[in-house]
C-alpha positions as CSV (number, residue, x, y, z in Angstrom):
1,M,-45.9,16.5,-12.7
2,P,-45.3,18.6,-9.6
3,V,-42.2,18.6,-7.6
4,Q,-42.1,16.7,-4.6
5,E,-41.1,18.7,-0.7
6,F,-38.9,17.1,0.9
7,D,-39.5,18.3,4.5
8,M,-36.0,19.5,5.8
9,A,-35.7,16.5,8.5
10,E,-36.1,14.7,5.1
11,V,-33.1,16.4,3.5
12,R,-31.2,16.1,7.4
13,A,-32.3,11.9,7.0
14,I,-30.9,11.9,3.0
15,H,-28.0,13.3,3.6
16,E,-26.8,11.2,6.1
17,R,-27.3,8.1,4.9
18,V,-25.5,9.8,1.3
19,I,-22.3,10.3,4.1
20,E,-23.3,6.3,5.0
21,L,-23.3,5.4,1.7
22,A,-19.9,6.7,1.0
23,T,-17.6,5.6,4.5
24,L,-19.3,2.2,4.2
25,G,-17.3,2.2,0.9
26,D,-14.4,4.0,2.1
27,A,-13.9,1.0,4.6
28,A,-14.9,-1.5,1.5
29,W,-12.0,-0.2,-0.3
30,F,-10.1,0.4,2.8
31,E,-10.4,-3.4,3.6
32,N,-9.8,-4.8,0.1
33,N,-6.0,-2.5,-0.2
34,P,-4.9,-2.8,3.5
35,D,-1.6,-1.6,1.4
36,R,-2.6,1.8,0.9
37,R,-3.6,4.7,3.0
38,I,-4.8,6.8,1.4
39,R,-7.7,6.8,-1.9
40,I,-9.2,9.3,-4.2
41,R,-12.4,9.0,-5.1
42,N,-15.7,10.5,-6.7
43,A,-17.5,13.1,-4.6
44,V,-21.2,11.8,-3.5
45,A,-23.0,15.3,-3.4
46,M,-24.1,16.4,-0.4
47,E,-21.2,14.2,1.7
48,F,-19.7,17.3,3.0
49,N,-21.3,19.2,5.8
50,E,-21.1,22.8,4.1
51,D,-21.4,23.8,0.5
52,I,-18.5,23.1,-1.5
53,G,-19.7,24.9,-5.3
54,S,-18.8,24.3,-8.0
55,P,-15.6,23.2,-9.0
56,P,-13.6,25.9,-11.8
57,P,-14.3,25.1,-15.8
58,G,-13.4,21.4,-16.7
59,M,-11.4,20.4,-13.0
60,L,-13.8,17.5,-10.5
61,V,-15.1,17.5,-7.6
62,R,-13.1,14.5,-5.5
63,T,-12.9,12.9,-2.7
64,L,-9.7,12.2,-0.3
65,V,-9.4,9.7,1.5
66,L,-7.1,10.4,4.5
67,E,-7.1,6.9,6.6
68,A,-5.5,7.8,9.9
69,Q,-5.3,5.0,11.5
70,A,-7.4,1.9,11.8
71,G,-11.1,2.5,10.4
72,V,-10.2,6.6,11.7
73,R,-10.2,8.7,8.6
74,L,-10.2,12.1,7.5
75,R,-12.5,13.4,4.3
76,Q,-10.9,16.2,2.3
77,P,-12.7,17.2,-1.3
78,V,-10.8,18.7,-4.1
79,A,-10.9,20.9,-7.5
80,I,-8.7,18.3,-9.1
81,L,-8.1,18.2,-13.3
82,A,-10.7,16.5,-15.1
83,S,-7.8,15.5,-17.7
84,V,-6.1,13.0,-13.6
85,A,-6.2,9.7,-14.5
86,I,-7.2,9.6,-10.4
87,D,-5.8,5.8,-10.5
88,E,-2.7,6.2,-11.3
89,L,-2.0,8.6,-8.2
90,G,-0.2,6.5,-6.5
91,D,0.0,7.4,-2.0
92,E,2.4,9.9,-2.0
93,A,1.6,12.4,-4.4
94,L,-2.2,11.4,-2.7
95,F,-1.0,13.0,1.0
96,T,1.1,15.8,-0.6
97,L,-2.1,16.9,-2.4
98,F,-4.2,16.6,1.1
99,M,-1.6,18.2,3.1
100,Q,-2.3,21.1,0.8
101,V,-6.0,21.4,0.4
102,A,-6.4,20.7,3.6
103,P,-7.6,23.6,6.5
104,P,-5.0,23.4,9.6
105,D,-8.2,22.2,11.4
106,A,-8.3,18.4,9.3
107,K,-4.3,18.9,10.3
108,N,-4.6,19.5,13.4
109,V,-6.5,16.2,13.3
110,L,-4.3,14.7,11.6
111,K,-1.4,14.6,14.2
112,K,-3.2,14.3,17.2
113,L,-4.3,10.6,15.9
114,R,-1.4,10.1,14.9
115,D,0.6,10.9,18.0
116,A,-2.7,8.6,20.2
117,K,-3.5,5.2,20.1
118,V,-6.7,5.1,19.1
119,S,-7.8,0.8,19.6
120,G,-9.4,-1.2,17.4
121,A,-8.1,-4.6,15.2
122,P,-4.9,-3.4,13.5
123,K,-5.1,-3.6,9.9
124,P,-4.1,-7.4,8.3
125,A,-0.6,-7.4,6.6
126,S,-0.9,-6.9,3.2
127,S,-1.0,-9.6,1.0
128,R,1.2,-8.1,-2.0
């Protein structure tokens, strides 16, 4: 069976769709978890514009998603030991991890977003 070849426009379209789906999933998660500002999830193939490479043995690539303001999120790849129960990590630990692995540009963007008032609907109050 011949291997299907893709041209660059098709690859770009697939890449954009992958990012869109990851973004929609993040938006839904934050909508369903209004008391949270950061999450960690499995990384989605092709979700980042650069090749982040393979993680070291015994580690998995995860994505930290930080909601700086309602609807404004930053994503950061991170390699974490496969044995870490990511669902048990709280916001404080996740934010500390984000600040450890984020490049200076991402930290600057975060600071600017937190200092600015981005228009949009405020996050709903937590029902908990």
